[in-house]
Amino acid sequence: MKRRMPVLLSLLVLLAAGDRLGAQPQSPRVGLVLSGGGARGAAHIGVLRVLEQAGIPVESITGTSMGALVGGLYAVGHSPDEIERFLESQDWNNLFSDAPQRRLTPLIERSDTRYQGQVTFRGWNPELPSGLWGGQRLTETLDILTTRQMLEAGYDFDRLRVRFRAVATNLLDGTPYVFRQGSMTQALRASMAVPLLFTPLQHEGMLLADGGLANNLPTDVAHAMGADILIAVDVTSPLLDAEDLRTFFNVIDQSISLQMSDNVRVNRRLASLLLKPDLEGLSGSDYGKIPEIVRRGEEAARARMEELKELTRESLPRALPHSPRSAPPVIGSISFEGLAQIPASQLQAGMRVRPGDRADPASIGAEVSRLYATRFFESVSYTLEPLKDDAYHLKFVVREALLNTLGASLRYDNDYQFVALAEYTARQLFHTSSKLTVSTQFGGLESHFASLRIVPPSLPFLFVEPRVEVGRLERLDIREEERIDKFTDKRESGQLTVGALLCRQLELSGGYRFERVRITGGSDPFRVEGSSRHAGLLFRLHWDSLDDVEFPHSGVRVDLGADLQERELGGDFDYSRWHAEYRQHLTPWPGSTLQFMAGGAYSDGDVPFYDLIFVGGHSFADAASRQFLGLRRDEFRVRQLAVVGVGYRRQIFARPLNLVKRGYLTATYNGAFLGERSAPPYDYRYFNGIGVGLAADTMIGPLHVQAGWGEGGRLNFHLSFGPRF
């Protein structure tokens, strides 16, 4: 017993020493609080850069809206320089858009670009969206930036390089909701969901929107995380004066700022040090001024550097959590959640991600983009759920779109004046990608049609499409630059085509078409009594890889077609018409786009005057005469045409979240060989035209204003507003 006493005494001494060591005060923990404020939130990057350079150890970050975006990206490991490059390089108009990547969208599903507005139907009941945008592109971008790091952290925000919290608002009861774990993308997307602009995020039975509605400066959340020193950065947008409340977005911003002011005022009191960067003259929508906003954030932090260092002099860096992962994650299995009308087999047919592949965020993100581009879904996201070892179950989480829609548009141009479009579509008929379209177009142009594209379930790349159509088109009779008269071309037609969608961008079709044509008005020799029948075969090839239909920056479009009219097939004429067109767009340097175009048309046989090739004008309507700067609408009727063109477009401004999103300067040259003889020797003449103008990409459609000069002193002004259809 005596021998054991020294050992027991030694153990007691060691335990007492351990208690004294444990009782020593812990190093004060520094919490950084980042407010919302739209583009003004880029100032947070400057603050983070200065704190990092000064060696101030930030143990936790809490953020709201843009503060959550900057803080979340920093917490997963992106440096301030990387975050600034990311924000500065974004096309914010596209990032805030729900438009899928056009190249990934099948040709049959690209008609949405024709509409200025859409209403969807649940049964017979119309439904309007809960926000202008669903944030799909933002979601896809954030997934690529955060998924790998969140996997390594086990989706636990406390295991990140810097502990993190994001604040959103539950619209069901108005309370703040704090993200502590799970998908970083969902946390940031919810925290940034500005009401009316972005649809709220559905999460665990809640509808989550912008965190600024409930807590725009979440110092209380940082305090609850255990932060002893709270450095708060407040970039909340100031209230606007009456003269500044001029736009839809200004009113939304003011409404949110009013909601924020009370909670910000209360939470400022909890801050150990409050930074308010001088952002005078910079608004929450100034995404084109990111470097300037970052610089002002740096200045604000450097101006208080002595206070910051004194406040945090006893703080020590946080020990980083250990990550046990060694092997790269692998996809073990794949499933879909949220499918009701779309069969999984229809989606799996084109998938490139397979079980056994690496769980690479870029590859999975590309698959998400492809699924979203089918236009069957309002949103597409994914989760990676652990199976065993380094294997994960990849689950695509989709919210199906309503498949019955009514789209509408209004266009004006000085060739055909006002033209309105209303179009009803019903998709995914017969549990296939079959589609019904009923369209009416009226005003300066009239076209009414109904078509049913039937896709066999066993051969999803083939289709059969019957179509009936009624149209009216007014043609001008211009001779030697003088308008003599006009005539009206009225048609009723039916056609049946069979085709194949060989890839998302290439479609081939052929079939039979019958038309009854009546011409009213006109002067000899361009006058005809009664009606005539046209019957024959048609062939079409269409390739379209343009990235945008109105203002493309890259891609190619090719159109080839032939119409063979035969008396033996039920018509009154024997003739043929052929046409081809090639367009390419490329961007050799930022902000500048070049367009190259070449095309031709040829007719052979007894072609009636109303089916000749009409050239002139600058209308973007599908039924308009062949566009040519320097000529009036319908100025030439020819049998042979060869045309080339070169265009240049320079972006002069970009304003995200504004009615006018982008502005351009344009310059165009076109030249054409025109032939009017029906048989050799052909008598071609060459015609030149040039044009300069302005264009704008607005939230309600494109605007084009152009002056065109042609040979012989011709001068024409062209104005067009609204989408092409």
PDB file of N, CA and C in Angstrom, residues 275-332:
ATOM      1  N   LEU A 275     -18.404  47.889 -40.086  1.00  0.00           N
ATOM      2  CA  LEU A 275     -17.828  48.497 -41.284  1.00  0.00           C
ATOM      3  C   LEU A 275     -18.964  48.847 -42.240  1.00  0.00           C
ATOM      4  N   LYS A 276     -18.968  50.096 -42.698  1.00  0.00           N
ATOM      5  CA  LYS A 276     -19.935  50.537 -43.701  1.00  0.00           C
ATOM      6  C   LYS A 276     -19.173  51.170 -44.860  1.00  0.00           C
ATOM      7  N   PRO A 277     -18.818  50.356 -45.868  1.00  0.00           N
ATOM      8  CA  PRO A 277     -18.075  50.906 -47.006  1.00  0.00           C
ATOM      9  C   PRO A 277     -18.829  52.067 -47.654  1.00  0.00           C
ATOM     10  N   ASP A 278     -18.078  53.023 -48.158  1.00  0.00           N
ATOM     11  CA  ASP A 278     -18.663  54.159 -48.858  1.00  0.00           C
ATOM     12  C   ASP A 278     -19.048  53.716 -50.268  1.00  0.00           C
ATOM     13  N   LEU A 279     -20.317  53.432 -50.465  1.00  0.00           N
ATOM     14  CA  LEU A 279     -20.809  52.956 -51.759  1.00  0.00           C
ATOM     15  C   LEU A 279     -21.751  53.978 -52.391  1.00  0.00           C
ATOM     16  N   GLU A 280     -21.495  55.234 -52.107  1.00  0.00           N
ATOM     17  CA  GLU A 280     -22.296  56.315 -52.685  1.00  0.00           C
ATOM     18  C   GLU A 280     -22.264  56.232 -54.212  1.00  0.00           C
ATOM     19  N   GLY A 281     -23.435  56.287 -54.821  1.00  0.00           N
ATOM     20  CA  GLY A 281     -23.524  56.246 -56.272  1.00  0.00           C
ATOM     21  C   GLY A 281     -23.538  54.852 -56.856  1.00  0.00           C
ATOM     22  N   LEU A 282     -23.499  53.819 -56.018  1.00  0.00           N
ATOM     23  CA  LEU A 282     -23.504  52.437 -56.499  1.00  0.00           C
ATOM     24  C   LEU A 282     -24.756  51.749 -55.979  1.00  0.00           C
ATOM     25  N   SER A 283     -25.479  51.122 -56.889  1.00  0.00           N
ATOM     26  CA  SER A 283     -26.747  50.490 -56.509  1.00  0.00           C
ATOM     27  C   SER A 283     -26.595  48.975 -56.441  1.00  0.00           C
ATOM     28  N   GLY A 284     -27.642  48.346 -55.983  1.00  0.00           N
ATOM     29  CA  GLY A 284     -27.634  46.891 -55.884  1.00  0.00           C
ATOM     30  C   GLY A 284     -27.674  46.184 -57.216  1.00  0.00           C
ATOM     31  N   SER A 285     -27.884  46.904 -58.316  1.00  0.00           N
ATOM     32  CA  SER A 285     -27.899  46.283 -59.643  1.00  0.00           C
ATOM     33  C   SER A 285     -26.671  46.642 -60.479  1.00  0.00           C
ATOM     34  N   ASP A 286     -25.648  47.262 -59.849  1.00  0.00           N
ATOM     35  CA  ASP A 286     -24.450  47.674 -60.593  1.00  0.00           C
ATOM     36  C   ASP A 286     -23.443  46.529 -60.700  1.00  0.00           C
ATOM     37  N   TYR A 287     -23.877  45.424 -61.329  1.00  0.00           N
ATOM     38  CA  TYR A 287     -22.997  44.261 -61.455  1.00  0.00           C
ATOM     39  C   TYR A 287     -21.868  44.497 -62.453  1.00  0.00           C
ATOM     40  N   GLY A 288     -21.966  45.527 -63.237  1.00  0.00           N
ATOM     41  CA  GLY A 288     -20.886  45.857 -64.153  1.00  0.00           C
ATOM     42  C   GLY A 288     -19.769  46.652 -63.497  1.00  0.00           C
ATOM     43  N   LYS A 289     -19.910  46.957 -62.199  1.00  0.00           N
ATOM     44  CA  LYS A 289     -18.915  47.770 -61.491  1.00  0.00           C
ATOM     45  C   LYS A 289     -18.300  47.001 -60.323  1.00  0.00           C
ATOM     46  N   ILE A 290     -18.178  45.696 -60.477  1.00  0.00           N
ATOM     47  CA  ILE A 290     -17.652  44.844 -59.399  1.00  0.00           C
ATOM     48  C   ILE A 290     -16.274  45.302 -58.921  1.00  0.00           C
ATOM     49  N   PRO A 291     -15.279  45.564 -59.796  1.00  0.00           N
ATOM     50  CA  PRO A 291     -13.954  45.979 -59.292  1.00  0.00           C
ATOM     51  C   PRO A 291     -14.007  47.242 -58.435  1.00  0.00           C
ATOM     52  N   GLU A 292     -14.817  48.212 -58.839  1.00  0.00           N
ATOM     53  CA  GLU A 292     -14.937  49.452 -58.065  1.00  0.00           C
ATOM     54  C   GLU A 292     -15.535  49.179 -56.688  1.00  0.00           C
ATOM     55  N   ILE A 293     -16.559  48.322 -56.634  1.00  0.00           N
ATOM     56  CA  ILE A 293     -17.203  48.013 -55.354  1.00  0.00           C
ATOM     57  C   ILE A 293     -16.235  47.258 -54.449  1.00  0.00           C
ATOM     58  N   VAL A 294     -15.467  46.318 -55.001  1.00  0.00           N
ATOM     59  CA  VAL A 294     -14.464  45.579 -54.215  1.00  0.00           C
ATOM     60  C   VAL A 294     -13.443  46.550 -53.631  1.00  0.00           C
ATOM     61  N   ARG A 295     -12.981  47.493 -54.454  1.00  0.00           N
ATOM     62  CA  ARG A 295     -11.973  48.455 -54.001  1.00  0.00           C
ATOM     63  C   ARG A 295     -12.488  49.273 -52.808  1.00  0.00           C
ATOM     64  N   ARG A 296     -13.751  49.662 -52.868  1.00  0.00           N
ATOM     65  CA  ARG A 296     -14.293  50.451 -51.762  1.00  0.00           C
ATOM     66  C   ARG A 296     -14.409  49.615 -50.482  1.00  0.00           C
ATOM     67  N   GLY A 297     -14.648  48.323 -50.635  1.00  0.00           N
ATOM     68  CA  GLY A 297     -14.646  47.452 -49.469  1.00  0.00           C
ATOM     69  C   GLY A 297     -13.263  47.368 -48.840  1.00  0.00           C
ATOM     70  N   GLU A 298     -12.227  47.291 -49.679  1.00  0.00           N
ATOM     71  CA  GLU A 298     -10.848  47.285 -49.172  1.00  0.00           C
ATOM     72  C   GLU A 298     -10.554  48.581 -48.419  1.00  0.00           C
ATOM     73  N   GLU A 299     -10.949  49.693 -48.991  1.00  0.00           N
ATOM     74  CA  GLU A 299     -10.677  50.984 -48.350  1.00  0.00           C
ATOM     75  C   GLU A 299     -11.340  51.075 -46.976  1.00  0.00           C
ATOM     76  N   ALA A 300     -12.561  50.570 -46.871  1.00  0.00           N
ATOM     77  CA  ALA A 300     -13.269  50.632 -45.593  1.00  0.00           C
ATOM     78  C   ALA A 300     -12.553  49.812 -44.530  1.00  0.00           C
ATOM     79  N   ALA A 301     -12.039  48.633 -44.921  1.00  0.00           N
ATOM     80  CA  ALA A 301     -11.348  47.777 -43.957  1.00  0.00           C
ATOM     81  C   ALA A 301      -9.993  48.372 -43.567  1.00  0.00           C
ATOM     82  N   ARG A 302      -9.265  48.915 -44.531  1.00  0.00           N
ATOM     83  CA  ARG A 302      -7.940  49.480 -44.220  1.00  0.00           C
ATOM     84  C   ARG A 302      -8.072  50.726 -43.335  1.00  0.00           C
ATOM     85  N   ALA A 303      -9.133  51.463 -43.518  1.00  0.00           N
ATOM     86  CA  ALA A 303      -9.331  52.675 -42.706  1.00  0.00           C
ATOM     87  C   ALA A 303      -9.527  52.340 -41.228  1.00  0.00           C
ATOM     88  N   ARG A 304      -9.967  51.118 -40.908  1.00  0.00           N
ATOM     89  CA  ARG A 304     -10.187  50.719 -39.515  1.00  0.00           C
ATOM     90  C   ARG A 304      -9.199  49.637 -39.077  1.00  0.00           C
ATOM     91  N   MET A 305      -8.060  49.548 -39.763  1.00  0.00           N
ATOM     92  CA  MET A 305      -7.137  48.438 -39.515  1.00  0.00           C
ATOM     93  C   MET A 305      -6.605  48.434 -38.081  1.00  0.00           C
ATOM     94  N   GLU A 306      -6.256  49.580 -37.542  1.00  0.00           N
ATOM     95  CA  GLU A 306      -5.726  49.614 -36.183  1.00  0.00           C
ATOM     96  C   GLU A 306      -6.755  49.081 -35.189  1.00  0.00           C
ATOM     97  N   GLU A 307      -8.017  49.469 -35.376  1.00  0.00           N
ATOM     98  CA  GLU A 307      -9.064  48.966 -34.490  1.00  0.00           C
ATOM     99  C   GLU A 307      -9.240  47.460 -34.654  1.00  0.00           C
ATOM    100  N   LEU A 308      -9.171  46.986 -35.892  1.00  0.00           N
ATOM    101  CA  LEU A 308      -9.331  45.556 -36.142  1.00  0.00           C
ATOM    102  C   LEU A 308      -8.224  44.752 -35.473  1.00  0.00           C
ATOM    103  N   LYS A 309      -6.983  45.226 -35.611  1.00  0.00           N
ATOM    104  CA  LYS A 309      -5.862  44.492 -35.023  1.00  0.00           C
ATOM    105  C   LYS A 309      -5.943  44.503 -33.494  1.00  0.00           C
ATOM    106  N   GLU A 310      -6.307  45.627 -32.923  1.00  0.00           N
ATOM    107  CA  GLU A 310      -6.419  45.697 -31.470  1.00  0.00           C
ATOM    108  C   GLU A 310      -7.541  44.788 -30.964  1.00  0.00           C
ATOM    109  N   LEU A 311      -8.628  44.768 -31.691  1.00  0.00           N
ATOM    110  CA  LEU A 311      -9.785  43.971 -31.286  1.00  0.00           C
ATOM    111  C   LEU A 311      -9.493  42.477 -31.334  1.00  0.00           C
ATOM    112  N   THR A 312      -8.645  42.057 -32.270  1.00  0.00           N
ATOM    113  CA  THR A 312      -8.425  40.623 -32.494  1.00  0.00           C
ATOM    114  C   THR A 312      -7.023  40.173 -32.118  1.00  0.00           C
ATOM    115  N   ARG A 313      -6.285  40.970 -31.359  1.00  0.00           N
ATOM    116  CA  ARG A 313      -4.874  40.648 -31.101  1.00  0.00           C
ATOM    117  C   ARG A 313      -4.692  39.342 -30.338  1.00  0.00           C
ATOM    118  N   GLU A 314      -5.686  38.897 -29.557  1.00  0.00           N
ATOM    119  CA  GLU A 314      -5.546  37.667 -28.793  1.00  0.00           C
ATOM    120  C   GLU A 314      -6.169  36.462 -29.517  1.00  0.00           C
ATOM    121  N   SER A 315      -6.716  36.694 -30.687  1.00  0.00           N
ATOM    122  CA  SER A 315      -7.367  35.598 -31.410  1.00  0.00           C
ATOM    123  C   SER A 315      -6.342  34.767 -32.159  1.00  0.00           C
ATOM    124  N   LEU A 316      -6.560  33.455 -32.175  1.00  0.00           N
ATOM    125  CA  LEU A 316      -5.666  32.521 -32.848  1.00  0.00           C
ATOM    126  C   LEU A 316      -6.414  31.846 -33.994  1.00  0.00           C
ATOM    127  N   PRO A 317      -5.661  31.418 -35.024  1.00  0.00           N
ATOM    128  CA  PRO A 317      -6.325  30.714 -36.134  1.00  0.00           C
ATOM    129  C   PRO A 317      -7.000  29.434 -35.651  1.00  0.00           C
ATOM    130  N   ARG A 318      -8.086  29.086 -36.309  1.00  0.00           N
ATOM    131  CA  ARG A 318      -8.819  27.869 -35.967  1.00  0.00           C
ATOM    132  C   ARG A 318      -8.106  26.652 -36.541  1.00  0.00           C
ATOM    133  N   ALA A 319      -8.051  25.583 -35.756  1.00  0.00           N
ATOM    134  CA  ALA A 319      -7.504  24.326 -36.256  1.00  0.00           C
ATOM    135  C   ALA A 319      -8.472  23.744 -37.274  1.00  0.00           C
ATOM    136  N   LEU A 320      -7.991  23.466 -38.485  1.00  0.00           N
ATOM    137  CA  LEU A 320      -8.861  22.976 -39.544  1.00  0.00           C
ATOM    138  C   LEU A 320      -9.288  21.554 -39.256  1.00  0.00           C
ATOM    139  N   PRO A 321     -10.548  21.227 -39.538  1.00  0.00           N
ATOM    140  CA  PRO A 321     -11.020  19.853 -39.316  1.00  0.00           C
ATOM    141  C   PRO A 321     -10.315  18.889 -40.260  1.00  0.00           C
ATOM    142  N   HIS A 322     -10.084  17.668 -39.751  1.00  0.00           N
ATOM    143  CA  HIS A 322      -9.405  16.650 -40.558  1.00  0.00           C
ATOM    144  C   HIS A 322     -10.378  16.030 -41.537  1.00  0.00           C
ATOM    145  N   SER A 323      -9.966  15.909 -42.785  1.00  0.00           N
ATOM    146  CA  SER A 323     -10.797  15.263 -43.801  1.00  0.00           C
ATOM    147  C   SER A 323     -10.226  13.893 -44.105  1.00  0.00           C
ATOM    148  N   PRO A 324     -10.974  12.824 -43.802  1.00  0.00           N
ATOM    149  CA  PRO A 324     -10.443  11.479 -43.982  1.00  0.00           C
ATOM    150  C   PRO A 324     -10.435  10.988 -45.423  1.00  0.00           C
ATOM    151  N   ARG A 325     -11.040  11.751 -46.362  1.00  0.00           N
ATOM    152  CA  ARG A 325     -11.167  11.248 -47.721  1.00  0.00           C
ATOM    153  C   ARG A 325      -9.806  11.112 -48.393  1.00  0.00           C
ATOM    154  N   SER A 326      -9.637   9.983 -49.094  1.00  0.00           N
ATOM    155  CA  SER A 326      -8.400   9.753 -49.816  1.00  0.00           C
ATOM    156  C   SER A 326      -8.675   9.504 -51.295  1.00  0.00           C
ATOM    157  N   ALA A 327      -9.608   8.578 -51.599  1.00  0.00           N
ATOM    158  CA  ALA A 327      -9.920   8.267 -52.992  1.00  0.00           C
ATOM    159  C   ALA A 327     -10.996   9.211 -53.513  1.00  0.00           C
ATOM    160  N   PRO A 328     -10.986   9.502 -54.823  1.00  0.00           N
ATOM    161  CA  PRO A 328     -12.025  10.381 -55.382  1.00  0.00           C
ATOM    162  C   PRO A 328     -13.394   9.711 -55.300  1.00  0.00           C
ATOM    163  N   PRO A 329     -14.466  10.490 -55.086  1.00  0.00           N
ATOM    164  CA  PRO A 329     -15.807   9.911 -54.996  1.00  0.00           C
ATOM    165  C   PRO A 329     -16.252   9.328 -56.335  1.00  0.00           C
ATOM    166  N   VAL A 330     -17.040   8.267 -56.261  1.00  0.00           N
ATOM    167  CA  VAL A 330     -17.495   7.537 -57.445  1.00  0.00           C
ATOM    168  C   VAL A 330     -19.018   7.436 -57.394  1.00  0.00           C
ATOM    169  N   ILE A 331     -19.647   7.513 -58.577  1.00  0.00           N
ATOM    170  CA  ILE A 331     -21.100   7.345 -58.662  1.00  0.00           C
ATOM    171  C   ILE A 331     -21.427   5.855 -58.585  1.00  0.00           C
ATOM    172  N   GLY A 332     -22.172   5.466 -57.553  1.00  0.00           N
ATOM    173  CA  GLY A 332     -22.542   4.058 -57.397  1.00  0.00           C
ATOM    174  C   GLY A 332     -23.859   3.721 -58.066  1.00  0.00           C
TER     175      GLY A 332
END
